[in-house]
Amino acid sequence: MSTWLSALRRMQQESVSAVLVTVAQIQGSTPREPGARMLYTAEGQFDTIGGGHLEWRAAQIARAMLAADSDALADQRRLERIALGPSLGQCCGGVVFLCFERIDAGATSLRTWQALEQAWCSGTDRWRALPLDHDAPQQLLENDASGLGMPPEIIRHARQTQLVRDDQGRRWLLDLCRAHQPQVVLFGAGHVGAAIVKVLSTLPCRVLWVDEREDMFPPGLPPQIRIEATDVPNAAVDMAEPGAYYLVMTHSHALDQQLSERILKREDAAWFGLIGSITKRKQFEHRLSERGFSAAQLERMTCPIGIPGIYGKEPASIAIAVVAQLMQLWELRFTQPKPKAWPLSLATHALDGRG
């Protein structure tokens, strides 16, 4: 699936008009959270706001806006309240407020989306401020909306996309565009590595993908996937940010060991996973302990990788198990905003079956 932002940038480069649909606010039980987005064009859609009749109704509105081809504000930006009840054939029972904005090709608009994409790729959050009651252009904000006639703390205290009013009573969509976080550093561009990257490319994370064989990398990767084709993959360990998640699955056990040594020497790694069996783990533990690595350091190595209960050897099966494991670790990390230290050993033991 192509992300809405990558698709939007491509649509603008090709001078194709589109409608961006954003979940602006919710009440009760709904399929998606505020900030979920989907892009419509006359030919298709990208990403999802929850599927079913909700998307069907959103598609109707979006395509009507595209067909109108009007400069009237109602055909450019609009807010719709949609109840998820019997009239839509859904039983969620909640209410979704959807923001629709028509986006046509233009240099100013393109620069805005490019700036957002660059911020995302560098791991920086941005707020998108879109006026709903007047036709001023959208703005990208960091942490202050006071220049738009809003209290300065409104962004600092907010945690999600929301509808707000300025000091003149006009409505705005304040859309939190979270960056691609965290960073995954993956060594190995073989079948399993490629399958994992395919899944990670659909999630809010950034990937540094490393291999010695440049011809192994597929074309057309999204911007949050960065390729490093190098004769010295060990050096890429030091390129990673503090708090990165490492995955090692190269074509060579000797290289796997070299990378393991380099990663275990980093005290700021969030997690390190090594593909292989329990036998491989024992061999590596023996070799690394002979090279001076302590038991505490070896505890930080997860091998085998992947959540328990998925035992298929197909690349796609391994990818699902490994990405699920990463997502569990991310949930653990982001539901504990300021942990005293990374719970490496506990998380590692729980997820590779040792505890």
GROMACS .gro file of C-alpha atoms in nm:
model
  355
    1MET     CA    1   0.000   0.000   0.000
    2SER     CA    2   0.128   0.346  -0.088
    3THR     CA    3   0.112   0.597   0.196
    4TRP     CA    4  -0.108   0.899   0.145
    5LEU     CA    5   0.185   1.142   0.153
    6SER     CA    6   0.397   0.957  -0.102
    7ALA     CA    7   0.092   0.919  -0.325
    8LEU     CA    8   0.003   1.287  -0.287
    9ARG     CA    9   0.351   1.399  -0.381
   10ARG     CA   10   0.337   1.177  -0.688
   11MET     CA   11  -0.008   1.309  -0.784
   12GLN     CA   12   0.118   1.666  -0.762
   13GLN     CA   13   0.422   1.593  -0.974
   14GLU     CA   14   0.189   1.441  -1.234
   15SER     CA   15  -0.060   1.735  -1.206
   16VAL     CA   16  -0.339   1.506  -1.085
   17SER     CA   17  -0.603   1.657  -0.856
   18ALA     CA   18  -0.684   1.470  -0.536
   19VAL     CA   19  -0.891   1.495  -0.220
   20LEU     CA   20  -0.727   1.426   0.116
   21VAL     CA   21  -0.968   1.288   0.376
   22THR     CA   22  -0.863   1.320   0.741
   23VAL     CA   23  -1.035   1.185   1.051
   24ALA     CA   24  -1.061   1.516   1.235
   25GLN     CA   25  -1.253   1.412   1.545
   26ILE     CA   26  -1.439   1.111   1.680
   27GLN     CA   27  -1.712   1.036   1.931
   28GLY     CA   28  -1.762   0.688   2.071
   29SER     CA   29  -1.644   0.372   1.896
   30THR     CA   30  -1.496   0.426   1.548
   31PRO     CA   31  -1.278   0.224   1.307
   32ARG     CA   32  -0.984   0.469   1.309
   33GLU     CA   33  -0.833   0.734   1.533
   34PRO     CA   34  -0.809   1.111   1.473
   35GLY     CA   35  -0.531   1.175   1.222
   36ALA     CA   36  -0.604   0.870   1.006
   37ARG     CA   37  -0.593   0.977   0.640
   38MET     CA   38  -0.683   0.856   0.295
   39LEU     CA   39  -0.621   1.010  -0.045
   40TYR     CA   40  -0.875   0.994  -0.329
   41THR     CA   41  -0.822   1.059  -0.697
   42ALA     CA   42  -1.058   1.006  -0.989
   43GLU     CA   43  -0.886   0.670  -1.046
   44GLY     CA   44  -0.827   0.525  -0.701
   45GLN     CA   45  -0.748   0.563  -0.334
   46PHE     CA   46  -0.445   0.533  -0.107
   47ASP     CA   47  -0.444   0.429   0.260
   48THR     CA   48  -0.758   0.386   0.468
   49ILE     CA   49  -0.982   0.557   0.723
   50GLY     CA   50  -1.143   0.231   0.830
   51GLY     CA   51  -1.305   0.065   0.531
   52GLY     CA   52  -1.667  -0.037   0.489
   53HIS     CA   53  -1.952   0.202   0.430
   54LEU     CA   54  -1.762   0.487   0.597
   55GLU     CA   55  -1.507   0.482   0.316
   56TRP     CA   56  -1.782   0.435   0.061
   57ARG     CA   57  -1.954   0.751   0.182
   58ALA     CA   58  -1.623   0.938   0.198
   59ALA     CA   59  -1.549   0.833  -0.160
   60GLN     CA   60  -1.883   0.972  -0.274
   61ILE     CA   61  -1.810   1.311  -0.121
   62ALA     CA   62  -1.450   1.321  -0.243
   63ARG     CA   63  -1.538   1.233  -0.600
   64ALA     CA   64  -1.818   1.489  -0.603
   65MET     CA   65  -1.561   1.752  -0.501
   66LEU     CA   66  -1.331   1.641  -0.781
   67ALA     CA   67  -1.614   1.645  -1.035
   68ALA     CA   68  -1.732   1.993  -0.928
   69ASP     CA   69  -1.399   2.151  -1.028
   70SER     CA   70  -1.512   2.468  -0.852
   71ASP     CA   71  -1.329   2.741  -0.663
   72ALA     CA   72  -1.610   2.767  -0.409
   73LEU     CA   73  -1.483   2.698  -0.055
   74ALA     CA   74  -1.735   2.415  -0.007
   75ASP     CA   75  -1.583   2.237  -0.306
   76GLN     CA   76  -1.229   2.290  -0.175
   77ARG     CA   77  -1.264   2.220   0.198
   78ARG     CA   78  -1.548   2.081   0.399
   79LEU     CA   79  -1.620   1.906   0.726
   80GLU     CA   80  -1.872   1.620   0.737
   81ARG     CA   81  -2.027   1.451   1.039
   82ILE     CA   82  -2.093   1.082   0.969
   83ALA     CA   83  -2.276   0.862   1.218
   84LEU     CA   84  -2.174   0.496   1.210
   85GLY     CA   85  -2.517   0.352   1.259
   86PRO     CA   86  -2.781   0.156   1.064
   87SER     CA   87  -2.797   0.416   0.786
   88LEU     CA   88  -2.443   0.320   0.687
   89GLY     CA   89  -2.483  -0.049   0.763
   90GLN     CA   90  -2.229  -0.027   1.046
   91CYS     CA   91  -2.277  -0.111   1.411
   92CYS     CA   92  -1.984   0.080   1.567
   93GLY     CA   93  -2.230   0.333   1.705
   94GLY     CA   94  -1.981   0.620   1.703
   95VAL     CA   95  -1.955   0.942   1.508
   96VAL     CA   96  -1.670   1.044   1.277
   97PHE     CA   97  -1.596   1.400   1.167
   98LEU     CA   98  -1.415   1.388   0.834
   99CYS     CA   99  -1.224   1.679   0.685
  100PHE     CA  100  -1.213   1.686   0.304
  101GLU     CA  101  -0.962   1.905   0.123
  102ARG     CA  102  -0.914   1.923  -0.249
  103ILE     CA  103  -0.548   1.948  -0.351
  104ASP     CA  104  -0.451   2.066  -0.696
  105ALA     CA  105  -0.104   2.086  -0.846
  106GLY     CA  106   0.090   2.398  -0.755
  107ALA     CA  107   0.443   2.496  -0.660
  108THR     CA  108   0.348   2.631  -0.316
  109SER     CA  109   0.142   2.327  -0.227
  110LEU     CA  110   0.410   2.091  -0.352
  111ARG     CA  111   0.674   2.261  -0.138
  112THR     CA  112   0.454   2.220   0.169
  113TRP     CA  113   0.413   1.846   0.117
  114GLN     CA  114   0.783   1.807   0.039
  115ALA     CA  115   0.868   1.989   0.362
  116LEU     CA  116   0.639   1.757   0.557
  117GLU     CA  117   0.795   1.452   0.394
  118GLN     CA  118   1.146   1.576   0.477
  119ALA     CA  119   1.045   1.637   0.838
  120TRP     CA  120   0.902   1.287   0.863
  121CYS     CA  121   1.213   1.127   0.717
  122SER     CA  122   1.427   1.308   0.976
  123GLY     CA  123   1.204   1.190   1.258
  124THR     CA  124   1.045   1.531   1.328
  125ASP     CA  125   0.674   1.575   1.403
  126ARG     CA  126   0.481   1.857   1.238
  127TRP     CA  127   0.133   2.007   1.285
  128ARG     CA  128  -0.071   2.089   0.978
  129ALA     CA  129  -0.300   2.388   1.033
  130LEU     CA  130  -0.581   2.400   0.778
  131PRO     CA  131  -0.849   2.677   0.793
  132LEU     CA  132  -1.197   2.541   0.727
  133ASP     CA  133  -1.397   2.864   0.713
  134HIS     CA  134  -1.169   3.068   0.487
  135ASP     CA  135  -0.941   2.991   0.196
  136ALA     CA  136  -0.602   3.080   0.342
  137PRO     CA  137  -0.332   2.821   0.267
  138GLN     CA  138  -0.244   2.550   0.514
  139GLN     CA  139   0.062   2.599   0.732
  140LEU     CA  140   0.314   2.362   0.887
  141LEU     CA  141   0.383   2.429   1.254
  142GLU     CA  142   0.627   2.290   1.508
  143ASN     CA  143   0.488   2.372   1.851
  144ASP     CA  144   0.322   2.714   1.845
  145ALA     CA  145  -0.009   2.819   1.690
  146SER     CA  146  -0.029   3.164   1.848
  147GLY     CA  147   0.038   3.329   1.511
  148LEU     CA  148  -0.296   3.188   1.393
  149GLY     CA  149  -0.495   3.350   1.670
  150MET     CA  150  -0.494   3.048   1.899
  151PRO     CA  151  -0.364   3.004   2.257
  152PRO     CA  152   0.009   2.921   2.246
  153GLU     CA  153  -0.041   2.612   2.463
  154ILE     CA  154  -0.300   2.452   2.234
  155ILE     CA  155  -0.038   2.252   2.045
  156ARG     CA  156   0.193   2.189   2.339
  157HIS     CA  157  -0.090   2.021   2.534
  158ALA     CA  158  -0.248   1.838   2.241
  159ARG     CA  159  -0.175   1.473   2.173
  160GLN     CA  160  -0.372   1.411   1.855
  161THR     CA  161  -0.541   1.568   1.554
  162GLN     CA  162  -0.834   1.790   1.655
  163LEU     CA  163  -1.078   2.062   1.551
  164VAL     CA  164  -1.022   2.403   1.713
  165ARG     CA  165  -1.142   2.762   1.682
  166ASP     CA  166  -0.926   3.074   1.667
  167ASP     CA  167  -0.993   3.401   1.850
  168GLN     CA  168  -1.239   3.501   1.574
  169GLY     CA  169  -1.440   3.182   1.613
  170ARG     CA  170  -1.321   3.034   1.285
  171ARG     CA  171  -1.269   2.657   1.263
  172TRP     CA  172  -0.931   2.498   1.195
  173LEU     CA  173  -0.808   2.146   1.151
  174LEU     CA  174  -0.496   2.100   1.363
  175ASP     CA  175  -0.357   1.779   1.220
  176LEU     CA  176  -0.073   1.609   1.406
  177CYS     CA  177   0.154   1.452   1.145
  178ARG     CA  178   0.371   1.215   1.345
  179ALA     CA  179   0.712   1.140   1.204
  180HIS     CA  180   0.832   0.799   1.094
  181GLN     CA  181   0.965   0.668   1.424
  182PRO     CA  182   1.152   0.477   1.552
  183GLN     CA  183   1.455   0.383   1.341
  184VAL     CA  184   1.514   0.023   1.237
  185VAL     CA  185   1.861  -0.069   1.109
  186LEU     CA  186   1.835  -0.386   0.903
  187PHE     CA  187   2.141  -0.570   0.773
  188GLY     CA  188   2.071  -0.803   0.483
  189ALA     CA  189   1.880  -0.758   0.158
  190GLY     CA  190   1.794  -1.121   0.097
  191HIS     CA  191   1.445  -1.269   0.075
  192VAL     CA  192   1.367  -1.230   0.446
  193GLY     CA  193   1.512  -0.880   0.469
  194ALA     CA  194   1.310  -0.771   0.166
  195ALA     CA  195   0.992  -0.921   0.312
  196ILE     CA  196   1.046  -0.737   0.642
  197VAL     CA  197   1.111  -0.405   0.467
  198LYS     CA  198   0.795  -0.451   0.262
  199VAL     CA  199   0.590  -0.467   0.583
  200LEU     CA  200   0.785  -0.194   0.763
  201SER     CA  201   0.731   0.043   0.471
  202THR     CA  202   0.358   0.052   0.559
  203LEU     CA  203   0.423   0.142   0.926
  204PRO     CA  204   0.530   0.468   1.095
  205CYS     CA  205   0.899   0.391   1.122
  206ARG     CA  206   1.221   0.471   0.940
  207VAL     CA  207   1.451   0.202   0.804
  208LEU     CA  208   1.822   0.209   0.730
  209TRP     CA  209   1.867  -0.096   0.504
  210VAL     CA  210   2.226  -0.213   0.468
  211ASP     CA  211   2.389  -0.467   0.235
  212GLU     CA  212   2.710  -0.505   0.037
  213ARG     CA  213   2.519  -0.603  -0.278
  214GLU     CA  214   2.368  -0.294  -0.436
  215ASP     CA  215   2.176  -0.495  -0.695
  216MET     CA  216   1.974  -0.665  -0.421
  217PHE     CA  217   1.777  -0.353  -0.333
  218PRO     CA  218   1.443  -0.317  -0.517
  219PRO     CA  219   1.354   0.007  -0.695
  220GLY     CA  220   1.076   0.244  -0.595
  221LEU     CA  221   1.118   0.235  -0.218
  222PRO     CA  222   0.932   0.500  -0.015
  223PRO     CA  223   1.140   0.787   0.125
  224GLN     CA  224   1.142   0.655   0.483
  225ILE     CA  225   1.343   0.353   0.362
  226ARG     CA  226   1.706   0.459   0.324
  227ILE     CA  227   1.948   0.232   0.142
  228GLU     CA  228   2.313   0.196   0.237
  229ALA     CA  229   2.505  -0.016  -0.016
  230THR     CA  230   2.852  -0.042   0.131
  231ASP     CA  231   3.159  -0.266   0.136
  232VAL     CA  232   3.191  -0.197   0.510
  233PRO     CA  233   2.848  -0.269   0.661
  234ASN     CA  234   3.001  -0.264   1.009
  235ALA     CA  235   3.037   0.111   0.979
  236ALA     CA  236   2.660   0.145   0.941
  237VAL     CA  237   2.618   0.036   1.303
  238ASP     CA  238   2.767   0.368   1.409
  239MET     CA  239   2.542   0.561   1.166
  240ALA     CA  240   2.232   0.465   1.361
  241GLU     CA  241   2.060   0.699   1.602
  242PRO     CA  242   2.050   0.638   1.977
  243GLY     CA  243   1.754   0.414   2.056
  244ALA     CA  244   1.761   0.235   1.720
  245TYR     CA  245   1.633  -0.120   1.669
  246TYR     CA  246   1.883  -0.351   1.497
  247LEU     CA  247   1.806  -0.658   1.286
  248VAL     CA  248   2.092  -0.872   1.153
  249MET     CA  249   2.025  -1.129   0.878
  250THR     CA  250   2.309  -1.116   0.629
  251HIS     CA  251   2.426  -1.390   0.392
  252SER     CA  252   2.734  -1.459   0.608
  253HIS     CA  253   2.756  -1.590   0.965
  254ALA     CA  254   3.100  -1.433   0.995
  255LEU     CA  255   2.955  -1.093   0.907
  256ASP     CA  256   2.662  -1.155   1.143
  257GLN     CA  257   2.913  -1.205   1.424
  258GLN     CA  258   3.109  -0.891   1.337
  259LEU     CA  259   2.789  -0.689   1.335
  260SER     CA  260   2.677  -0.845   1.662
  261GLU     CA  261   3.001  -0.741   1.828
  262ARG     CA  262   2.967  -0.386   1.703
  263ILE     CA  263   2.602  -0.355   1.806
  264LEU     CA  264   2.655  -0.501   2.154
  265LYS     CA  265   2.923  -0.241   2.217
  266ARG     CA  266   2.663   0.032   2.174
  267GLU     CA  267   2.504   0.110   2.509
  268ASP     CA  268   2.221   0.309   2.351
  269ALA     CA  269   2.063   0.042   2.129
  270ALA     CA  270   1.694  -0.009   2.205
  271TRP     CA  271   1.694  -0.369   2.085
  272PHE     CA  272   1.905  -0.613   1.884
  273GLY     CA  273   1.765  -0.914   1.700
  274LEU     CA  274   1.971  -1.177   1.519
  275ILE     CA  275   1.811  -1.423   1.277
  276GLY     CA  276   1.890  -1.786   1.349
  277SER     CA  277   1.819  -2.090   1.565
  278ILE     CA  278   1.885  -2.158   1.933
  279THR     CA  279   2.197  -2.347   1.817
  280LYS     CA  280   2.322  -2.035   1.641
  281ARG     CA  281   2.256  -1.833   1.952
  282LYS     CA  282   2.461  -2.073   2.167
  283GLN     CA  283   2.748  -2.065   1.916
  284PHE     CA  284   2.748  -1.687   1.912
  285GLU     CA  285   2.728  -1.665   2.289
  286HIS     CA  286   3.030  -1.892   2.318
  287ARG     CA  287   3.232  -1.701   2.058
  288LEU     CA  288   3.139  -1.359   2.192
  289SER     CA  289   3.209  -1.454   2.553
  290GLU     CA  290   3.556  -1.566   2.443
  291ARG     CA  291   3.602  -1.220   2.295
  292GLY     CA  292   3.527  -1.055   2.627
  293PHE     CA  293   3.155  -0.989   2.610
  294SER     CA  294   2.981  -1.019   2.945
  295ALA     CA  295   2.669  -1.222   3.022
  296ALA     CA  296   2.478  -0.896   3.066
  297GLN     CA  297   2.577  -0.784   2.716
  298LEU     CA  298   2.479  -1.119   2.565
  299GLU     CA  299   2.138  -1.094   2.732
  300ARG     CA  300   2.068  -0.800   2.502
  301MET     CA  301   2.084  -1.022   2.193
  302THR     CA  302   1.750  -1.170   2.082
  303CYS     CA  303   1.793  -1.492   1.883
  304PRO     CA  304   1.578  -1.653   1.750
  305ILE     CA  305   1.365  -1.356   1.647
  306GLY     CA  306   0.989  -1.328   1.599
  307ILE     CA  307   0.694  -1.369   1.832
  308PRO     CA  308   0.624  -1.720   1.963
  309GLY     CA  309   0.356  -1.921   1.787
  310ILE     CA  310   0.452  -1.839   1.427
  311TYR     CA  311   0.684  -2.112   1.304
  312GLY     CA  312   0.665  -2.087   0.925
  313LYS     CA  313   0.996  -2.056   0.742
  314GLU     CA  314   0.861  -1.861   0.444
  315PRO     CA  315   1.002  -1.508   0.420
  316ALA     CA  316   0.653  -1.359   0.459
  317SER     CA  317   0.583  -1.567   0.772
  318ILE     CA  318   0.914  -1.464   0.927
  319ALA     CA  319   0.848  -1.101   0.835
  320ILE     CA  320   0.508  -1.102   1.006
  321ALA     CA  321   0.652  -1.260   1.321
  322VAL     CA  322   0.947  -1.020   1.337
  323VAL     CA  323   0.750  -0.703   1.265
  324ALA     CA  324   0.492  -0.807   1.524
  325GLN     CA  325   0.777  -0.841   1.772
  326LEU     CA  326   0.902  -0.493   1.686
  327MET     CA  327   0.552  -0.351   1.724
  328GLN     CA  328   0.522  -0.505   2.071
  329LEU     CA  329   0.851  -0.343   2.167
  330TRP     CA  330   0.738  -0.008   2.028
  331GLU     CA  331   0.414  -0.026   2.223
  332LEU     CA  332   0.615  -0.101   2.537
  333ARG     CA  333   0.842   0.194   2.465
  334PHE     CA  334   0.580   0.454   2.378
  335THR     CA  335   0.334   0.364   2.655
  336GLN     CA  336   0.613   0.435   2.903
  337PRO     CA  337   0.712   0.792   2.804
  338LYS     CA  338   1.019   0.827   3.026
  339PRO     CA  339   1.155   0.486   3.122
  340LYS     CA  340   1.461   0.483   3.345
  341ALA     CA  341   1.632   0.248   3.103
  342TRP     CA  342   1.541   0.027   2.809
  343PRO     CA  343   1.389  -0.295   2.953
  344LEU     CA  344   1.615  -0.494   2.724
  345SER     CA  345   1.651  -0.822   2.906
  346LEU     CA  346   1.287  -0.848   3.015
  347ALA     CA  347   1.152  -0.762   2.673
  348THR     CA  348   1.405  -0.990   2.505
  349HIS     CA  349   1.325  -1.287   2.728
  350ALA     CA  350   0.952  -1.244   2.695
  351LEU     CA  351   0.959  -1.223   2.319
  352ASP     CA  352   1.207  -1.497   2.230
  353GLY     CA  353   1.066  -1.757   2.467
  354ARG     CA  354   1.327  -1.745   2.746
  355GLY     CA  355   1.102  -1.605   3.016
   0.00000   0.00000   0.00000
